[in-house]
Amino acid sequence: MALTPRLFDWLGDGLGFGARRLLLAAAILLPPQIAAAQAWPETLQGHGGPVKSVAVDASGDRLLSTSFDYAALVWDKAAGEGALADPLRLVGHDAAVNHGAFLSGNRAVTVGDDSALILWDLTSGTILHRADGAGEKVLGLAVSADERYVAVASWANEARLYQLEPDRLILRHRLTQHRNNVNAVAFSADGGILYTASYDGGIRAFDTQSGSFLREIANLGWGVNVIEVLPGGGRLLFGVTDGKLGVLDTESGQEVKILPPHSRPVLSLALSADGQRAASGGGDGLIRVFATDGFELLEEFENPYGPVWGLAFTAQADSLFYVGLDDEVHVWQVAPRKPFEPVLGTFPRRFQVAETDDPGALQFARKCSVCHTLTPDDANRAGPTLYGVFGRKAGTVPGYPYSNALKDLDLVWTAQTISDLFDLGPDVVTPGSKMPIQRLKSVEDRDALVAYLEKATDPDAHGGPRNNTKGD
C-alpha cells in the first residue's frame, strides 16, 4: 500500500518525531508512477465560465464539476492525463448548472438555473431523464444513502422529492412549508428525514416517505445557505448569509457549537468520505478545515480572488477541490501544507473590468464576456462565439447546441437587431432562447456596445479569413 498523509493521521499524530520523519521520507521517495496515480493536478481546465460546484465519486478517482457555462464535466483521474485534458462534457441544461452528484450504475444527477433536474448516463454522456420545474432556479440537491430518493432545493419556496429509478425520476412530494427560497437539502443517515435550509432562516425536517412536515428545527434569523448532516446523526453543520457557521442538534434545535465566522456569507460546505473532516467556504474567499469530533480548526486557506462556491475533499481528505469565479477547478493540498502555496486563478476576470477607454468594451466585458468570445474558438463558454456575427442568421453557428426556438427564428444579426436585443431584452427579441436577460436602457451604452462589436467581431480585425458561416 502506498503511504499517504492519511496513513499516519495527517503526518503521524502520536508517533515520535523520528518515526514521523521516516514515514515522511518514505512518502517523498515513492516511485513517481505511484505518486502520480494518487495526486490530482493543481488546476483542472475545461469549463468556459465560473464553476459552481464540485463532487467526488465513491472511488475518489472521478470529479463532477458544474458551471455557469451550462455544462457539467466529469474528470477521470484513473484514466490518465489525457482524460483530465479532455473530460466528459454533459450538455443538456438551458442555463447555469449549479450542483451535481454521482450515482451508482455510472450515472449522475445535476440541477440548474433552468429549473431542471437531469439524470445522466455517464457511459454515453446522454440524458436518461429530465424533470423540469416551474422555471425557477434550483440551487442544491441531495441523494439519500440508499439512492432511493433525490431531493432538490428550489427558489419556488419549496423542496421537491423524487424517487430515483434506473432510468427515470418520479416526483413524489413538493415540500412547500417555506416562506422564501430553499437553498439546500440534506438527508438523514438512514434516509428517513429530509432537512431543508431556507432564505427565511428556517431549517426544517420532513418525513421522506410521506412528505409530511415534521417541524421547524430552528430559525437562525438570517438566510441559511448550506447544510450537511454530520456523522453519527443528530447534528447538522450549517452556514448562514451573515457568515455564521455552527453545529445544530436536530432534536433540541440548539446550537451546540459555534465556529469561527466568515466575514461574508457561507457559500459551501464539504465532508470527507470518512466523516472525520469538514470544510467551509465563504464569500470572503476563506476556506477552513475542521476535525468533526470536536471541531478543532486544523487549517485555513485564503483565496484572494473571490468567493468559494463549491468544495469537495479528495478520497484521502489530504486535499480540497475548490471553485468560484475562475473557469478552472483548483486543488489545495491541506495536509501536509506545502511550504509555498502559489495563488491560483486570475484577477480581475474578464467580466470584472472596471475601467477602459472604450465604453463599448466596458459594456461587452460586463454584459457579454461571461458567455461569449470574439474569436473563432468559443472557449466552451455558455454562448456561441460572436466572431463574424454581423450579417449572419441567428441560431446557426456550427456545433453549438441552440434551442429549437432560436434555430427556428427568422432573424439576422445587424446593428439594429443587436441594439434591439439589449433594448427590449432576449425574452422579446429571441423568445424561448437560452440567453439570460441582459438589457441596456441607455441609448449611449447600446450604441457604444454595437460600435465596439462591429470592430471586435470583424474577422479582418483578427487577421484571419472572413467567417462566412451564418449564425449568432
Short mmCIF file of C-alpha atoms in Angstrom, two decimals:
data_model
loop_
_atom_site.label_atom_id
_atom_site.label_comp_id
_atom_site.label_asym_id
_atom_site.label_seq_id
_atom_site.Cartn_x
_atom_site.Cartn_y
_atom_site.Cartn_z
CA MET A 1 0.00 0.00 0.00
CA ALA A 2 1.26 3.46 -0.87
CA LEU A 3 1.98 5.80 2.01
CA THR A 4 -0.28 8.83 2.17
CA PRO A 5 -0.72 11.54 4.79
CA ARG A 6 -3.90 9.70 5.77
CA LEU A 7 -1.97 6.54 6.77
CA PHE A 8 -0.20 8.33 9.57
CA ASP A 9 -3.13 10.57 10.50
CA TRP A 10 -2.03 13.74 8.85
CA LEU A 11 1.71 13.30 9.49
CA GLY A 12 1.56 10.74 12.27
CA ASP A 13 -0.15 12.11 15.32
CA GLY A 14 1.04 10.06 18.28
CA LEU A 15 4.28 8.94 16.63
CA GLY A 16 7.69 10.11 17.75
CA PHE A 17 9.48 12.76 15.75
CA GLY A 18 11.92 10.21 14.33
CA ALA A 19 9.13 7.91 13.21
CA ARG A 20 7.31 10.76 11.52
CA ARG A 21 10.49 11.71 9.66
CA LEU A 22 10.95 8.14 8.43
CA LEU A 23 7.34 7.90 7.26
CA LEU A 24 7.51 11.28 5.55
CA ALA A 25 10.78 10.34 3.86
CA ALA A 26 9.23 7.11 2.61
CA ALA A 27 6.29 9.03 1.18
CA ILE A 28 8.59 11.50 -0.55
CA LEU A 29 10.60 8.65 -2.08
CA LEU A 30 7.56 6.91 -3.56
CA PRO A 31 8.08 5.90 -7.20
CA PRO A 32 6.86 8.71 -9.48
CA GLN A 33 4.23 6.50 -11.10
CA ILE A 34 2.63 5.75 -7.72
CA ALA A 35 2.71 9.38 -6.63
CA ALA A 36 1.20 10.43 -9.95
CA ALA A 37 -1.57 7.87 -9.57
CA GLN A 38 -2.55 9.40 -6.24
CA ALA A 39 -2.29 13.10 -6.99
CA TRP A 40 -4.68 15.42 -8.76
CA PRO A 41 -3.15 18.36 -10.65
CA GLU A 42 -3.37 21.79 -9.01
CA THR A 43 -5.74 23.04 -11.70
CA LEU A 44 -8.33 21.38 -13.95
CA GLN A 45 -9.13 23.36 -17.10
CA GLY A 46 -12.12 22.72 -19.34
CA HIS A 47 -15.01 24.95 -18.33
CA GLY A 48 -15.88 28.14 -20.17
CA GLY A 49 -17.34 30.02 -17.23
CA PRO A 50 -17.17 30.29 -13.44
CA VAL A 51 -17.51 26.91 -11.74
CA LYS A 52 -20.38 26.49 -9.28
CA SER A 53 -19.84 23.12 -7.55
CA VAL A 54 -17.67 20.00 -7.31
CA ALA A 55 -18.36 16.43 -6.18
CA VAL A 56 -16.14 13.34 -5.89
CA ASP A 57 -17.33 9.79 -6.58
CA ALA A 58 -17.00 6.86 -4.17
CA SER A 59 -13.72 5.69 -5.71
CA GLY A 60 -12.12 9.11 -5.33
CA ASP A 61 -10.92 8.90 -8.93
CA ARG A 62 -13.66 10.95 -10.59
CA LEU A 63 -14.76 14.53 -10.12
CA LEU A 64 -18.02 16.12 -11.28
CA SER A 65 -17.96 19.91 -11.73
CA THR A 66 -20.82 22.20 -12.73
CA SER A 67 -20.56 25.64 -14.26
CA PHE A 68 -22.08 28.86 -15.44
CA ASP A 69 -21.20 27.63 -18.95
CA TYR A 70 -24.40 25.48 -18.93
CA ALA A 71 -22.37 22.26 -18.70
CA ALA A 72 -21.12 19.68 -16.22
CA LEU A 73 -17.75 17.96 -16.65
CA VAL A 74 -16.63 14.53 -15.46
CA TRP A 75 -12.89 14.27 -14.78
CA ASP A 76 -11.41 10.76 -14.52
CA LYS A 77 -8.00 10.64 -12.84
CA ALA A 78 -7.68 6.87 -13.19
CA ALA A 79 -7.95 7.16 -16.98
CA GLY A 80 -4.71 9.16 -17.19
CA GLU A 81 -3.62 12.67 -18.11
CA GLY A 82 -5.38 12.55 -21.46
CA ALA A 83 -8.74 12.08 -19.79
CA LEU A 84 -8.09 15.04 -17.50
CA ALA A 85 -7.26 17.18 -20.52
CA ASP A 86 -10.46 16.10 -22.27
CA PRO A 87 -13.17 15.49 -19.64
CA LEU A 88 -16.61 14.12 -20.46
CA ARG A 89 -18.85 17.11 -21.15
CA LEU A 90 -22.52 16.86 -20.18
CA VAL A 91 -24.62 19.32 -22.19
CA GLY A 92 -28.36 19.50 -21.63
CA HIS A 93 -29.20 22.33 -19.26
CA ASP A 94 -30.55 25.60 -20.64
CA ALA A 95 -28.85 27.78 -18.02
CA ALA A 96 -26.09 27.69 -15.42
CA VAL A 97 -25.61 24.28 -13.78
CA ASN A 98 -25.50 24.74 -10.01
CA HIS A 99 -24.95 21.36 -8.39
CA GLY A 100 -24.30 17.71 -9.18
CA ALA A 101 -23.78 14.30 -7.62
CA PHE A 102 -22.55 10.89 -8.74
CA LEU A 103 -24.81 7.83 -8.59
CA SER A 104 -24.14 4.12 -8.82
CA GLY A 105 -24.50 2.47 -12.22
CA ASN A 106 -22.25 5.09 -13.82
CA ARG A 107 -24.90 7.79 -13.55
CA ALA A 108 -25.11 11.32 -12.19
CA VAL A 109 -27.70 14.00 -11.42
CA THR A 110 -27.45 17.77 -11.91
CA VAL A 111 -29.64 20.82 -11.28
CA GLY A 112 -29.51 24.33 -12.70
CA ASP A 113 -30.93 27.80 -13.13
CA ASP A 114 -33.26 26.34 -15.79
CA SER A 115 -35.23 24.59 -13.00
CA ALA A 116 -34.32 21.16 -14.36
CA LEU A 117 -33.13 18.04 -12.56
CA ILE A 118 -31.32 15.82 -15.09
CA LEU A 119 -30.38 12.15 -14.71
CA TRP A 120 -27.30 11.30 -16.80
CA ASP A 121 -25.81 8.13 -18.26
CA LEU A 122 -22.06 8.68 -17.85
CA THR A 123 -21.17 5.80 -20.16
CA SER A 124 -22.64 7.62 -23.16
CA GLY A 125 -22.82 11.15 -21.75
CA THR A 126 -26.53 11.31 -22.61
CA ILE A 127 -29.68 12.27 -20.72
CA LEU A 128 -31.70 9.42 -19.24
CA HIS A 129 -34.45 11.63 -17.85
CA ARG A 130 -35.18 15.32 -17.38
CA ALA A 131 -37.55 16.56 -14.67
CA ASP A 132 -38.50 20.20 -15.22
CA GLY A 133 -39.64 22.58 -12.51
CA ALA A 134 -41.65 25.75 -12.90
CA GLY A 135 -38.84 27.85 -14.37
CA GLU A 136 -37.29 28.90 -11.06
CA LYS A 137 -33.66 28.41 -10.06
CA VAL A 138 -32.69 25.15 -8.39
CA LEU A 139 -29.52 25.63 -6.35
CA GLY A 140 -28.91 22.38 -4.49
CA LEU A 141 -29.58 18.67 -4.48
CA ALA A 142 -29.04 15.67 -2.22
CA VAL A 143 -29.17 11.91 -2.75
CA SER A 144 -30.23 9.51 0.00
CA ALA A 145 -27.61 6.95 1.03
CA ASP A 146 -29.64 4.07 -0.41
CA GLU A 147 -30.24 6.08 -3.63
CA ARG A 148 -34.00 5.70 -3.35
CA TYR A 149 -34.54 9.45 -3.41
CA VAL A 150 -33.16 12.65 -4.87
CA ALA A 151 -34.19 15.98 -3.35
CA VAL A 152 -33.75 19.43 -4.86
CA ALA A 153 -33.75 22.91 -3.29
CA SER A 154 -35.93 25.26 -5.32
CA TRP A 155 -36.32 29.01 -5.43
CA ALA A 156 -40.07 28.45 -5.79
CA ASN A 157 -40.10 28.35 -1.96
CA GLU A 158 -40.14 24.57 -1.96
CA ALA A 159 -38.08 21.41 -1.98
CA ARG A 160 -39.02 18.58 -4.32
CA LEU A 161 -38.55 14.90 -3.56
CA TYR A 162 -38.08 12.43 -6.41
CA GLN A 163 -38.00 8.65 -6.41
CA LEU A 164 -34.91 7.50 -8.28
CA GLU A 165 -35.30 4.66 -10.78
CA PRO A 166 -32.54 3.26 -13.01
CA ASP A 167 -33.53 5.46 -15.95
CA ARG A 168 -36.05 7.98 -14.65
CA LEU A 169 -37.08 10.32 -11.85
CA ILE A 170 -40.58 10.22 -10.35
CA LEU A 171 -41.83 13.28 -8.47
CA ARG A 172 -43.24 12.14 -5.12
CA HIS A 173 -43.61 15.23 -2.96
CA ARG A 174 -43.50 19.00 -3.14
CA LEU A 175 -42.47 20.34 0.26
CA THR A 176 -43.98 23.82 0.39
CA GLN A 177 -43.78 24.85 4.06
CA HIS A 178 -41.19 27.59 3.40
CA ARG A 179 -41.63 31.36 3.33
CA ASN A 180 -38.76 32.04 0.93
CA ASN A 181 -36.24 30.37 -1.38
CA VAL A 182 -34.95 26.94 -0.41
CA ASN A 183 -31.16 26.95 -0.75
CA ALA A 184 -30.06 23.48 0.39
CA VAL A 185 -31.31 19.99 1.24
CA ALA A 186 -29.76 17.04 3.10
CA PHE A 187 -30.92 13.54 4.04
CA SER A 188 -30.53 11.91 7.44
CA ALA A 189 -28.13 8.96 7.51
CA ASP A 190 -30.99 6.43 7.21
CA GLY A 191 -32.77 8.48 4.55
CA GLY A 192 -35.93 8.74 6.61
CA ILE A 193 -35.78 12.51 7.09
CA LEU A 194 -35.09 15.30 4.64
CA TYR A 195 -33.72 18.54 6.08
CA THR A 196 -34.20 21.82 4.21
CA ALA A 197 -32.48 25.19 4.58
CA SER A 198 -34.28 28.33 3.51
CA TYR A 199 -33.61 32.00 2.99
CA ASP A 200 -36.37 32.61 5.55
CA GLY A 201 -33.87 31.48 8.22
CA GLY A 202 -35.53 28.16 8.90
CA ILE A 203 -34.08 24.66 8.99
CA ARG A 204 -36.96 22.18 8.67
CA ALA A 205 -37.48 18.41 8.81
CA PHE A 206 -39.78 16.37 6.56
CA ASP A 207 -40.68 12.69 6.52
CA THR A 208 -39.18 11.28 3.35
CA GLN A 209 -41.74 8.55 2.71
CA SER A 210 -44.90 10.57 3.27
CA GLY A 211 -43.59 14.06 2.56
CA SER A 212 -45.15 15.22 5.83
CA PHE A 213 -43.81 18.33 7.51
CA LEU A 214 -42.37 17.29 10.87
CA ARG A 215 -41.17 20.53 12.43
CA GLU A 216 -39.03 23.62 12.10
CA ILE A 217 -35.88 22.59 13.93
CA ALA A 218 -34.56 26.11 14.30
CA ASN A 219 -34.79 29.59 12.84
CA LEU A 220 -31.45 31.36 12.62
CA GLY A 221 -32.82 34.77 11.70
CA TRP A 222 -30.69 35.10 8.58
CA GLY A 223 -30.98 33.04 5.41
CA VAL A 224 -29.41 29.59 5.64
CA ASN A 225 -27.31 28.84 2.56
CA VAL A 226 -25.86 25.38 3.20
CA ILE A 227 -26.31 22.36 5.48
CA GLU A 228 -24.61 18.98 5.89
CA VAL A 229 -25.59 16.02 8.10
CA LEU A 230 -22.68 15.10 10.37
CA PRO A 231 -21.58 11.51 11.11
CA GLY A 232 -23.50 9.65 13.78
CA GLY A 233 -26.74 11.50 13.13
CA GLY A 234 -28.41 14.09 15.27
CA ARG A 235 -26.20 17.02 14.20
CA LEU A 236 -26.24 19.43 11.28
CA LEU A 237 -23.41 21.66 10.13
CA PHE A 238 -24.88 24.92 8.83
CA GLY A 239 -23.73 28.12 7.13
CA VAL A 240 -25.67 31.39 7.09
CA THR A 241 -25.80 34.53 4.94
CA ASP A 242 -24.40 36.65 7.78
CA GLY A 243 -21.26 34.47 7.86
CA LYS A 244 -22.29 32.39 10.86
CA LEU A 245 -21.03 28.79 10.91
CA GLY A 246 -22.11 26.26 13.50
CA VAL A 247 -23.46 22.87 14.53
CA LEU A 248 -27.13 22.26 15.34
CA ASP A 249 -28.68 19.46 17.40
CA THR A 250 -31.55 18.17 15.25
CA GLU A 251 -33.65 17.04 18.23
CA SER A 252 -33.41 20.06 20.51
CA GLY A 253 -32.76 22.68 17.86
CA GLN A 254 -29.95 24.04 19.99
CA GLU A 255 -26.73 25.37 18.52
CA VAL A 256 -24.22 23.07 20.19
CA LYS A 257 -21.13 24.54 18.55
CA ILE A 258 -20.39 27.98 17.14
CA LEU A 259 -17.39 28.01 14.82
CA PRO A 260 -15.23 30.94 13.65
CA PRO A 261 -17.48 33.02 11.39
CA HIS A 262 -16.83 34.12 7.85
CA SER A 263 -16.87 37.85 7.18
CA ARG A 264 -19.24 37.27 4.26
CA PRO A 265 -21.94 34.64 3.59
CA VAL A 266 -21.04 30.98 4.00
CA LEU A 267 -21.44 29.54 0.50
CA SER A 268 -20.15 25.97 0.65
CA LEU A 269 -19.58 23.02 2.98
CA ALA A 270 -17.88 19.67 2.49
CA LEU A 271 -17.42 16.46 4.48
CA SER A 272 -14.65 13.93 3.94
CA ALA A 273 -15.64 10.40 2.92
CA ASP A 274 -14.90 9.05 6.41
CA GLY A 275 -16.69 11.95 8.08
CA GLN A 276 -13.66 12.98 10.13
CA ARG A 277 -13.08 16.29 8.37
CA ALA A 278 -15.39 19.18 7.49
CA ALA A 279 -14.68 22.30 5.45
CA SER A 280 -16.42 25.62 4.93
CA GLY A 281 -16.02 28.20 2.18
CA GLY A 282 -17.29 31.76 2.14
CA GLY A 283 -17.84 34.87 0.11
CA ASP A 284 -14.73 36.20 1.83
CA GLY A 285 -12.57 33.66 -0.03
CA LEU A 286 -11.67 31.80 3.17
CA ILE A 287 -11.61 28.01 3.41
CA ARG A 288 -11.46 26.41 6.86
CA VAL A 289 -10.93 22.74 7.70
CA PHE A 290 -12.13 21.23 10.99
CA ALA A 291 -11.93 17.87 12.75
CA THR A 292 -15.55 16.77 13.23
CA ASP A 293 -15.00 15.03 16.58
CA GLY A 294 -14.52 18.31 18.44
CA PHE A 295 -14.42 20.85 15.62
CA GLU A 296 -10.86 21.92 16.22
CA LEU A 297 -9.72 24.27 13.45
CA LEU A 298 -6.99 22.38 11.59
CA GLU A 299 -6.14 24.55 8.60
CA GLU A 300 -7.16 27.77 6.90
CA PHE A 301 -6.60 28.95 3.34
CA GLU A 302 -7.49 32.22 1.64
CA ASN A 303 -8.46 32.54 -2.00
CA PRO A 304 -7.85 36.27 -2.54
CA TYR A 305 -9.72 36.44 -5.84
CA GLY A 306 -13.28 35.84 -4.81
CA PRO A 307 -15.94 33.62 -3.25
CA VAL A 308 -15.70 29.87 -2.68
CA TRP A 309 -18.86 28.47 -4.25
CA GLY A 310 -18.01 24.79 -4.02
CA LEU A 311 -15.80 22.41 -2.04
CA ALA A 312 -15.06 18.68 -2.09
CA PHE A 313 -12.45 16.56 -0.31
CA THR A 314 -10.24 14.11 -2.15
CA ALA A 315 -10.59 10.45 -1.14
CA GLN A 316 -7.83 10.66 1.48
CA ALA A 317 -9.04 14.08 2.70
CA ASP A 318 -5.50 15.41 2.26
CA SER A 319 -6.60 17.93 -0.41
CA LEU A 320 -9.65 20.01 -1.23
CA PHE A 321 -11.14 20.93 -4.58
CA TYR A 322 -12.46 24.49 -4.54
CA VAL A 323 -14.25 26.59 -7.16
CA GLY A 324 -15.56 30.12 -7.63
CA LEU A 325 -15.21 32.90 -10.18
CA ASP A 326 -12.48 31.10 -12.14
CA ASP A 327 -13.22 28.88 -15.13
CA GLU A 328 -10.98 26.23 -13.52
CA VAL A 329 -11.22 23.79 -10.64
CA HIS A 330 -8.38 24.34 -8.16
CA VAL A 331 -6.83 21.90 -5.69
CA TRP A 332 -5.46 22.93 -2.29
CA GLN A 333 -3.19 20.44 -0.52
CA VAL A 334 -4.46 20.55 3.06
CA ALA A 335 -2.03 18.12 4.68
CA PRO A 336 0.83 18.34 4.73
CA ARG A 337 0.73 22.03 3.82
CA LYS A 338 3.11 22.98 1.07
CA PRO A 339 5.91 25.33 2.14
CA PHE A 340 4.98 27.59 -0.77
CA GLU A 341 1.37 27.84 -1.99
CA PRO A 342 1.07 29.73 -5.27
CA VAL A 343 -2.01 31.89 -5.72
CA LEU A 344 -4.15 30.15 -8.32
CA GLY A 345 -6.60 31.96 -10.56
CA THR A 346 -6.65 35.38 -12.17
CA PHE A 347 -7.90 38.83 -11.21
CA PRO A 348 -9.67 40.73 -12.49
CA ARG A 349 -11.71 38.24 -14.51
CA ARG A 350 -12.77 39.28 -17.99
CA PHE A 351 -16.20 40.32 -16.67
CA GLN A 352 -14.76 42.39 -13.79
CA VAL A 353 -13.26 45.18 -15.92
CA ALA A 354 -13.90 48.49 -14.20
CA GLU A 355 -12.10 50.99 -16.39
CA THR A 356 -11.36 51.21 -20.10
CA ASP A 357 -11.02 53.97 -22.66
CA ASP A 358 -13.72 52.36 -24.82
CA PRO A 359 -17.20 52.44 -23.22
CA GLY A 360 -18.33 49.73 -25.63
CA ALA A 361 -15.55 47.42 -24.47
CA LEU A 362 -16.67 48.02 -20.89
CA GLN A 363 -20.25 47.03 -21.72
CA PHE A 364 -19.05 43.92 -23.55
CA ALA A 365 -16.96 42.90 -20.54
CA ARG A 366 -19.86 43.37 -18.16
CA LYS A 367 -22.75 42.08 -20.26
CA CYS A 368 -21.35 39.62 -22.78
CA SER A 369 -17.89 38.26 -21.95
CA VAL A 370 -19.05 35.71 -19.38
CA CYS A 371 -20.87 33.80 -22.13
CA HIS A 372 -19.23 34.82 -25.43
CA THR A 373 -15.84 35.12 -27.11
CA LEU A 374 -14.86 37.38 -30.01
CA THR A 375 -12.63 34.80 -31.70
CA PRO A 376 -13.46 31.65 -33.70
CA ASP A 377 -12.85 29.50 -30.61
CA ASP A 378 -15.87 29.59 -28.29
CA ALA A 379 -13.70 28.52 -25.29
CA ASN A 380 -16.55 26.30 -24.03
CA ARG A 381 -18.50 29.32 -22.86
CA ALA A 382 -22.24 29.24 -22.34
CA GLY A 383 -23.00 31.04 -25.60
CA PRO A 384 -21.68 30.79 -29.16
CA THR A 385 -18.75 32.87 -30.37
CA LEU A 386 -19.59 36.34 -31.68
CA TYR A 387 -16.83 36.14 -34.29
CA GLY A 388 -18.26 37.46 -37.58
CA VAL A 389 -21.72 37.90 -36.07
CA PHE A 390 -22.87 40.85 -38.18
CA GLY A 391 -24.88 39.77 -41.21
CA ARG A 392 -25.40 36.20 -40.00
CA LYS A 393 -28.66 34.42 -39.41
CA ALA A 394 -29.40 33.72 -35.77
CA GLY A 395 -29.03 30.19 -34.45
CA THR A 396 -26.61 28.67 -36.97
CA VAL A 397 -23.05 28.60 -35.61
CA PRO A 398 -21.93 25.03 -36.38
CA GLY A 399 -21.72 22.74 -33.36
CA TYR A 400 -23.46 24.99 -30.85
CA PRO A 401 -26.50 23.37 -29.13
CA TYR A 402 -29.13 26.02 -29.80
CA SER A 403 -32.66 25.85 -28.51
CA ASN A 404 -35.25 24.98 -31.13
CA ALA A 405 -36.79 28.41 -30.64
CA LEU A 406 -33.61 30.14 -31.79
CA LYS A 407 -32.92 27.71 -34.62
CA ASP A 408 -36.40 28.41 -36.00
CA LEU A 409 -36.12 32.19 -35.57
CA ASP A 410 -36.09 34.28 -38.75
CA LEU A 411 -33.59 36.89 -37.60
CA VAL A 412 -30.33 38.28 -38.99
CA TRP A 413 -27.88 39.97 -36.63
CA THR A 414 -27.34 43.60 -37.63
CA ALA A 415 -26.53 46.77 -35.73
CA GLN A 416 -30.27 47.36 -35.32
CA THR A 417 -31.25 43.86 -34.18
CA ILE A 418 -28.36 43.70 -31.70
CA SER A 419 -29.40 47.09 -30.34
CA ASP A 420 -32.99 45.84 -30.06
CA LEU A 421 -31.76 42.77 -28.18
CA PHE A 422 -30.32 44.95 -25.42
CA ASP A 423 -33.14 47.49 -25.53
CA LEU A 424 -36.11 45.10 -25.37
CA GLY A 425 -34.38 42.02 -23.93
CA PRO A 426 -33.87 38.49 -25.28
CA ASP A 427 -37.26 37.42 -23.91
CA VAL A 428 -38.79 39.73 -26.53
CA VAL A 429 -36.31 39.59 -29.43
CA THR A 430 -35.33 35.90 -29.12
CA PRO A 431 -38.21 34.35 -27.13
CA GLY A 432 -37.56 30.81 -25.93
CA SER A 433 -33.78 31.11 -26.28
CA LYS A 434 -31.30 30.23 -23.52
CA MET A 435 -29.85 33.75 -23.34
CA PRO A 436 -30.21 35.29 -19.87
CA ILE A 437 -31.99 38.62 -19.72
CA GLN A 438 -29.48 41.42 -20.27
CA ARG A 439 -30.69 44.94 -21.02
CA LEU A 440 -29.10 48.33 -21.59
CA LYS A 441 -31.68 51.11 -21.30
CA SER A 442 -29.20 53.87 -22.14
CA VAL A 443 -29.10 54.62 -25.88
CA GLU A 444 -25.49 55.78 -25.50
CA ASP A 445 -24.47 52.49 -23.86
CA ARG A 446 -26.20 50.45 -26.58
CA ASP A 447 -24.62 52.47 -29.36
CA ALA A 448 -21.18 52.13 -27.77
CA LEU A 449 -21.59 48.36 -27.41
CA VAL A 450 -22.75 47.90 -31.01
CA ALA A 451 -19.89 50.05 -32.33
CA TYR A 452 -17.39 48.02 -30.32
CA LEU A 453 -18.84 44.70 -31.50
CA GLU A 454 -18.75 45.81 -35.14
CA LYS A 455 -14.98 46.27 -34.82
CA ALA A 456 -14.12 43.47 -32.41
CA THR A 457 -16.06 40.72 -34.20
CA ASP A 458 -14.87 41.64 -37.69
CA PRO A 459 -12.76 38.73 -38.99
CA ASP A 460 -10.42 41.21 -40.67
CA ALA A 461 -9.61 42.66 -37.23
CA HIS A 462 -8.29 39.25 -36.18
CA GLY A 463 -6.05 38.93 -39.20
CA GLY A 464 -7.82 35.77 -40.33
CA PRO A 465 -10.10 34.71 -43.16
CA ARG A 466 -13.61 36.08 -43.13
CA ASN A 467 -16.08 33.78 -41.42
CA ASN A 468 -18.95 33.15 -43.82
CA THR A 469 -21.00 30.88 -41.55
CA LYS A 470 -24.46 32.13 -40.79
CA GLY A 471 -25.08 32.08 -37.03
CA ASP A 472 -25.09 34.16 -33.88
#
